[in-house]
């Protein structure tokens, strides 16, 4: 999970195995929804503005990103939305 500024630079991120490794992806069933909340601490000096939340997954053994259907960014990631800091 990456938090990016308006220029696309990462300002915060968190890398972790889904569900802390307790439910490996090879056990997931097609079409299953897996809810996995994360907390990302933002830098205290982060200026006000709009920030994007971008998520991707990768193969742990090789760190190769997993493909994302319909990805137009070229980085195999999905933008979940934006947050605005006042």
Short mmCIF file of N, CA, C and O in Angstrom, two decimals:
data_model
loop_
_atom_site.label_atom_id
_atom_site.label_comp_id
_atom_site.label_asym_id
_atom_site.label_seq_id
_atom_site.Cartn_x
_atom_site.Cartn_y
_atom_site.Cartn_z
N UNK A 1 0.86 -1.16 0.00
CA UNK A 1 0.00 0.00 0.00
C UNK A 1 0.91 1.22 0.00
O UNK A 1 1.80 1.33 0.84
N UNK A 2 0.66 2.12 -0.93
CA UNK A 2 1.44 3.35 -1.03
C UNK A 2 0.51 4.54 -0.93
O UNK A 2 -0.59 4.52 -1.49
N UNK A 3 0.95 5.57 -0.25
CA UNK A 3 0.26 6.86 -0.22
C UNK A 3 1.13 7.79 -1.06
O UNK A 3 2.32 7.94 -0.80
N UNK A 4 0.51 8.39 -2.09
CA UNK A 4 1.27 9.21 -3.03
C UNK A 4 0.73 10.63 -3.10
O UNK A 4 -0.47 10.85 -3.02
N UNK A 5 1.66 11.56 -3.29
CA UNK A 5 1.25 12.96 -3.43
C UNK A 5 0.79 13.24 -4.85
O UNK A 5 0.75 12.33 -5.70
N UNK A 6 0.44 14.47 -5.12
CA UNK A 6 -0.12 14.85 -6.43
C UNK A 6 0.85 14.61 -7.57
O UNK A 6 0.44 14.41 -8.72
N UNK A 7 2.15 14.58 -7.28
CA UNK A 7 3.16 14.33 -8.31
C UNK A 7 3.45 12.85 -8.48
O UNK A 7 4.26 12.46 -9.32
N UNK A 8 2.83 12.00 -7.65
CA UNK A 8 3.04 10.56 -7.75
C UNK A 8 4.16 10.02 -6.89
O UNK A 8 4.47 8.83 -6.95
N UNK A 9 4.75 10.86 -6.05
CA UNK A 9 5.83 10.40 -5.17
C UNK A 9 5.25 9.72 -3.93
O UNK A 9 4.25 10.20 -3.37
N UNK A 10 5.85 8.63 -3.52
CA UNK A 10 5.42 7.95 -2.29
C UNK A 10 5.77 8.81 -1.08
O UNK A 10 6.91 9.24 -0.94
N UNK A 11 4.78 9.03 -0.22
CA UNK A 11 5.02 9.77 1.02
C UNK A 11 4.92 8.86 2.24
O UNK A 11 5.38 9.20 3.32
N UNK A 12 4.31 7.68 2.04
CA UNK A 12 4.22 6.66 3.10
C UNK A 12 3.87 5.34 2.43
O UNK A 12 3.29 5.33 1.34
N UNK A 13 4.25 4.25 3.07
CA UNK A 13 3.89 2.95 2.51
C UNK A 13 3.94 1.88 3.59
O UNK A 13 4.52 2.09 4.65
N UNK A 14 3.32 0.75 3.27
CA UNK A 14 3.37 -0.41 4.16
C UNK A 14 3.36 -1.65 3.29
O UNK A 14 2.51 -1.81 2.43
N UNK A 15 4.32 -2.51 3.51
CA UNK A 15 4.40 -3.79 2.81
C UNK A 15 4.21 -4.88 3.85
O UNK A 15 4.89 -4.87 4.89
N UNK A 16 3.29 -5.79 3.59
CA UNK A 16 3.02 -6.88 4.53
C UNK A 16 2.31 -8.00 3.80
O UNK A 16 1.66 -7.79 2.78
N UNK A 17 2.43 -9.20 4.34
CA UNK A 17 1.68 -10.32 3.79
C UNK A 17 0.21 -10.16 4.17
O UNK A 17 -0.11 -9.68 5.26
N UNK A 18 -0.69 -10.55 3.27
CA UNK A 18 -2.11 -10.45 3.60
C UNK A 18 -2.44 -11.18 4.90
O UNK A 18 -1.96 -12.29 5.15
N UNK A 19 -3.22 -10.52 5.73
CA UNK A 19 -3.65 -11.06 7.03
C UNK A 19 -2.47 -11.53 7.87
O UNK A 19 -2.57 -12.52 8.60
N UNK A 20 -1.37 -10.82 7.76
CA UNK A 20 -0.19 -11.14 8.57
C UNK A 20 0.38 -12.52 8.27
O UNK A 20 1.10 -13.09 9.09
N UNK A 21 0.07 -13.08 7.11
CA UNK A 21 0.55 -14.40 6.75
C UNK A 21 -0.33 -15.53 7.25
O UNK A 21 -0.04 -16.70 7.00
N UNK A 22 -1.42 -15.20 7.97
CA UNK A 22 -2.28 -16.24 8.55
C UNK A 22 -3.21 -16.91 7.53
O UNK A 22 -3.76 -17.97 7.81
N UNK A 23 -3.42 -16.29 6.38
CA UNK A 23 -4.29 -16.87 5.36
C UNK A 23 -3.61 -16.64 4.01
O UNK A 23 -3.92 -15.71 3.28
N UNK A 24 -2.64 -17.49 3.66
CA UNK A 24 -1.86 -17.29 2.43
C UNK A 24 -2.72 -17.25 1.19
O UNK A 24 -3.76 -17.92 1.10
N UNK A 25 -2.29 -16.48 0.22
CA UNK A 25 -3.08 -16.29 -1.00
C UNK A 25 -3.31 -17.58 -1.77
O UNK A 25 -4.31 -17.70 -2.47
N UNK A 26 -2.41 -18.56 -1.64
CA UNK A 26 -2.64 -19.82 -2.38
C UNK A 26 -3.84 -20.59 -1.84
O UNK A 26 -4.33 -21.51 -2.48
N UNK A 27 -4.36 -20.18 -0.68
CA UNK A 27 -5.56 -20.81 -0.12
C UNK A 27 -6.84 -20.06 -0.51
O UNK A 27 -7.94 -20.56 -0.28
N UNK A 28 -6.71 -18.88 -1.08
CA UNK A 28 -7.88 -18.10 -1.46
C UNK A 28 -8.63 -18.81 -2.59
O UNK A 28 -8.04 -19.42 -3.47
N UNK A 29 -9.95 -18.68 -2.56
CA UNK A 29 -10.80 -19.24 -3.62
C UNK A 29 -11.16 -18.13 -4.61
O UNK A 29 -11.31 -16.97 -4.23
N UNK A 30 -11.32 -18.51 -5.86
CA UNK A 30 -11.71 -17.55 -6.90
C UNK A 30 -13.00 -16.85 -6.49
O UNK A 30 -13.95 -17.49 -6.05
N UNK A 31 -13.01 -15.53 -6.59
CA UNK A 31 -14.19 -14.75 -6.26
C UNK A 31 -14.34 -14.42 -4.79
O UNK A 31 -15.25 -13.69 -4.41
N UNK A 32 -13.48 -14.97 -3.96
CA UNK A 32 -13.56 -14.71 -2.51
C UNK A 32 -13.14 -13.28 -2.20
O UNK A 32 -12.20 -12.76 -2.80
N UNK A 33 -13.82 -12.65 -1.27
CA UNK A 33 -13.43 -11.34 -0.78
C UNK A 33 -12.68 -11.53 0.53
O UNK A 33 -13.18 -12.16 1.46
N UNK A 34 -11.47 -11.00 0.59
CA UNK A 34 -10.65 -11.07 1.79
C UNK A 34 -10.48 -9.66 2.33
O UNK A 34 -9.92 -8.79 1.66
N UNK A 35 -10.97 -9.42 3.52
CA UNK A 35 -10.87 -8.10 4.15
C UNK A 35 -9.62 -8.08 5.02
O UNK A 35 -9.44 -8.93 5.89
N UNK A 36 -8.76 -7.10 4.75
CA UNK A 36 -7.46 -7.04 5.42
C UNK A 36 -7.11 -5.58 5.71
O UNK A 36 -6.45 -4.93 4.91
N UNK A 37 -7.58 -5.05 6.83
CA UNK A 37 -7.33 -3.63 7.12
C UNK A 37 -5.86 -3.35 7.48
O UNK A 37 -5.20 -4.19 8.08
N UNK A 38 -5.40 -2.19 7.07
CA UNK A 38 -4.04 -1.75 7.37
C UNK A 38 -4.07 -0.34 7.92
O UNK A 38 -4.90 0.48 7.52
N UNK A 39 -3.13 -0.06 8.77
CA UNK A 39 -2.92 1.30 9.26
C UNK A 39 -1.59 1.78 8.70
O UNK A 39 -0.59 1.07 8.76
N UNK A 40 -1.63 2.97 8.14
CA UNK A 40 -0.41 3.58 7.62
C UNK A 40 -0.22 4.92 8.32
O UNK A 40 -1.08 5.80 8.22
N UNK A 41 0.87 5.04 9.03
CA UNK A 41 1.18 6.30 9.71
C UNK A 41 1.78 7.28 8.70
O UNK A 41 2.73 6.95 7.99
N UNK A 42 1.20 8.46 8.66
CA UNK A 42 1.70 9.50 7.76
C UNK A 42 2.73 10.35 8.47
O UNK A 42 2.65 10.55 9.70
N UNK A 43 3.70 10.88 7.74
CA UNK A 43 4.68 11.77 8.36
C UNK A 43 4.00 12.98 9.01
O UNK A 43 3.05 13.53 8.46
N UNK A 44 4.48 13.37 10.18
CA UNK A 44 3.89 14.49 10.91
C UNK A 44 3.97 15.80 10.13
O UNK A 44 3.12 16.67 10.29
N UNK A 45 4.97 15.93 9.26
CA UNK A 45 5.15 17.18 8.52
C UNK A 45 4.55 17.13 7.10
O UNK A 45 4.85 17.97 6.27
N UNK A 46 3.66 16.16 6.86
CA UNK A 46 3.03 16.04 5.54
C UNK A 46 2.14 17.26 5.30
O UNK A 46 1.26 17.56 6.09
N UNK A 47 2.37 17.98 4.20
CA UNK A 47 1.58 19.19 3.96
C UNK A 47 0.13 18.88 3.57
O UNK A 47 -0.16 17.78 3.09
N UNK A 48 -0.76 19.83 3.75
CA UNK A 48 -2.15 19.66 3.31
C UNK A 48 -2.18 19.38 1.81
O UNK A 48 -1.31 19.82 1.07
N UNK A 49 -3.17 18.62 1.39
CA UNK A 49 -3.31 18.33 -0.03
C UNK A 49 -4.04 17.02 -0.25
O UNK A 49 -4.51 16.38 0.68
N UNK A 50 -4.12 16.63 -1.50
CA UNK A 50 -4.79 15.39 -1.88
C UNK A 50 -3.75 14.31 -2.13
O UNK A 50 -2.74 14.53 -2.80
N UNK A 51 -4.02 13.12 -1.58
CA UNK A 51 -3.10 12.00 -1.68
C UNK A 51 -3.84 10.77 -2.18
O UNK A 51 -4.98 10.52 -1.79
N UNK A 52 -3.20 9.99 -3.04
CA UNK A 52 -3.79 8.78 -3.59
C UNK A 52 -3.37 7.57 -2.77
O UNK A 52 -2.25 7.50 -2.28
N UNK A 53 -4.28 6.60 -2.67
CA UNK A 53 -3.99 5.32 -2.02
C UNK A 53 -3.88 4.28 -3.13
O UNK A 53 -4.85 4.02 -3.83
N UNK A 54 -2.70 3.69 -3.28
CA UNK A 54 -2.41 2.76 -4.36
C UNK A 54 -2.01 1.41 -3.77
O UNK A 54 -1.21 1.35 -2.83
N UNK A 55 -2.59 0.34 -4.32
CA UNK A 55 -2.35 -1.00 -3.79
C UNK A 55 -1.92 -1.94 -4.91
O UNK A 55 -2.45 -1.89 -6.02
N UNK A 56 -0.97 -2.79 -4.59
CA UNK A 56 -0.54 -3.83 -5.51
C UNK A 56 -0.10 -5.05 -4.71
O UNK A 56 0.06 -4.98 -3.49
N UNK A 57 0.07 -6.15 -5.39
CA UNK A 57 0.55 -7.37 -4.74
C UNK A 57 1.71 -7.92 -5.56
O UNK A 57 1.84 -7.64 -6.75
N UNK A 58 2.56 -8.68 -4.90
CA UNK A 58 3.69 -9.26 -5.60
C UNK A 58 3.95 -10.67 -5.08
O UNK A 58 3.54 -11.04 -3.99
N UNK A 59 4.65 -11.44 -5.92
CA UNK A 59 5.02 -12.79 -5.54
C UNK A 59 6.18 -12.71 -4.55
O UNK A 59 7.22 -12.14 -4.84
N UNK A 60 5.99 -13.26 -3.36
CA UNK A 60 6.96 -13.13 -2.28
C UNK A 60 8.32 -13.71 -2.67
O UNK A 60 9.36 -13.12 -2.36
N UNK A 61 8.33 -14.83 -3.38
CA UNK A 61 9.60 -15.49 -3.71
C UNK A 61 10.49 -14.67 -4.64
O UNK A 61 11.71 -14.73 -4.56
N UNK A 62 9.85 -13.92 -5.55
CA UNK A 62 10.62 -13.19 -6.57
C UNK A 62 10.48 -11.68 -6.48
O UNK A 62 11.23 -10.95 -7.13
N UNK A 63 9.48 -11.21 -5.72
CA UNK A 63 9.12 -9.79 -5.63
C UNK A 63 8.61 -9.22 -6.95
O UNK A 63 8.53 -8.02 -7.13
N UNK A 64 8.24 -10.11 -7.89
CA UNK A 64 7.64 -9.67 -9.14
C UNK A 64 6.19 -9.27 -8.88
O UNK A 64 5.45 -10.01 -8.21
N UNK A 65 5.75 -8.11 -9.40
CA UNK A 65 4.37 -7.71 -9.19
C UNK A 65 3.40 -8.66 -9.88
O UNK A 65 3.68 -9.18 -10.96
N UNK A 66 2.26 -8.88 -9.25
CA UNK A 66 1.21 -9.69 -9.86
C UNK A 66 0.41 -8.82 -10.82
O UNK A 66 0.19 -7.63 -10.56
N UNK A 67 -0.01 -9.38 -11.94
CA UNK A 67 -0.75 -8.58 -12.91
C UNK A 67 -2.12 -8.16 -12.37
O UNK A 67 -2.73 -8.86 -11.59
N UNK A 68 -2.55 -6.99 -12.82
CA UNK A 68 -3.86 -6.44 -12.45
C UNK A 68 -4.67 -6.27 -13.72
O UNK A 68 -4.23 -5.58 -14.66
N UNK A 69 -5.83 -6.91 -13.78
CA UNK A 69 -6.69 -6.80 -14.97
C UNK A 69 -7.11 -5.35 -15.17
O UNK A 69 -7.51 -4.67 -14.23
N UNK A 70 -6.98 -4.88 -16.39
CA UNK A 70 -7.41 -3.53 -16.72
C UNK A 70 -6.46 -2.43 -16.26
O UNK A 70 -6.80 -1.26 -16.35
N UNK A 71 -5.27 -2.79 -15.79
CA UNK A 71 -4.32 -1.78 -15.32
C UNK A 71 -3.85 -0.92 -16.48
O UNK A 71 -3.42 -1.43 -17.51
N UNK A 72 -3.98 0.38 -16.33
CA UNK A 72 -3.51 1.30 -17.36
C UNK A 72 -2.31 2.10 -16.89
O UNK A 72 -1.76 2.89 -17.64
N UNK A 73 -1.89 1.88 -15.64
CA UNK A 73 -0.77 2.64 -15.09
C UNK A 73 0.58 2.06 -15.50
O UNK A 73 1.60 2.74 -15.42
N UNK A 74 0.59 0.78 -15.88
CA UNK A 74 1.85 0.14 -16.22
C UNK A 74 2.61 -0.38 -15.02
O UNK A 74 3.71 -0.90 -15.15
N UNK A 75 2.03 -0.26 -13.83
CA UNK A 75 2.75 -0.71 -12.64
C UNK A 75 2.02 -1.82 -11.88
O UNK A 75 2.39 -2.14 -10.75
N UNK A 76 0.98 -2.39 -12.50
CA UNK A 76 0.23 -3.48 -11.86
C UNK A 76 -0.25 -3.09 -10.48
O UNK A 76 0.05 -3.75 -9.48
N UNK A 77 -0.97 -2.01 -10.42
CA UNK A 77 -1.49 -1.50 -9.15
C UNK A 77 -2.88 -0.93 -9.37
O UNK A 77 -3.29 -0.66 -10.50
N UNK A 78 -3.60 -0.78 -8.26
CA UNK A 78 -4.94 -0.23 -8.30
C UNK A 78 -5.00 0.98 -7.39
O UNK A 78 -4.53 0.93 -6.25
N UNK A 79 -5.54 2.08 -7.90
CA UNK A 79 -5.75 3.25 -7.06
C UNK A 79 -7.11 3.09 -6.39
O UNK A 79 -8.14 3.02 -7.07
N UNK A 80 -7.10 2.98 -5.06
CA UNK A 80 -8.34 2.77 -4.32
C UNK A 80 -9.14 4.04 -4.15
O UNK A 80 -10.35 4.00 -3.98
N UNK A 81 -8.46 5.16 -4.15
CA UNK A 81 -9.14 6.43 -3.97
C UNK A 81 -8.15 7.48 -3.51
O UNK A 81 -6.94 7.29 -3.59
N UNK A 82 -8.69 8.57 -3.03
CA UNK A 82 -7.85 9.67 -2.54
C UNK A 82 -8.32 10.10 -1.17
O UNK A 82 -9.47 9.87 -0.78
N UNK A 83 -7.42 10.71 -0.45
CA UNK A 83 -7.74 11.35 0.83
C UNK A 83 -7.21 12.77 0.76
O UNK A 83 -6.22 13.05 0.10
N UNK A 84 -7.90 13.67 1.43
CA UNK A 84 -7.48 15.07 1.47
C UNK A 84 -7.12 15.44 2.88
O UNK A 84 -7.92 15.25 3.81
N UNK A 85 -5.92 15.94 3.06
CA UNK A 85 -5.48 16.45 4.36
C UNK A 85 -5.74 17.95 4.40
O UNK A 85 -5.27 18.67 3.52
N UNK A 86 -6.49 18.41 5.38
CA UNK A 86 -6.81 19.86 5.45
C UNK A 86 -5.59 20.69 5.83
O UNK A 86 -4.67 20.25 6.43
#
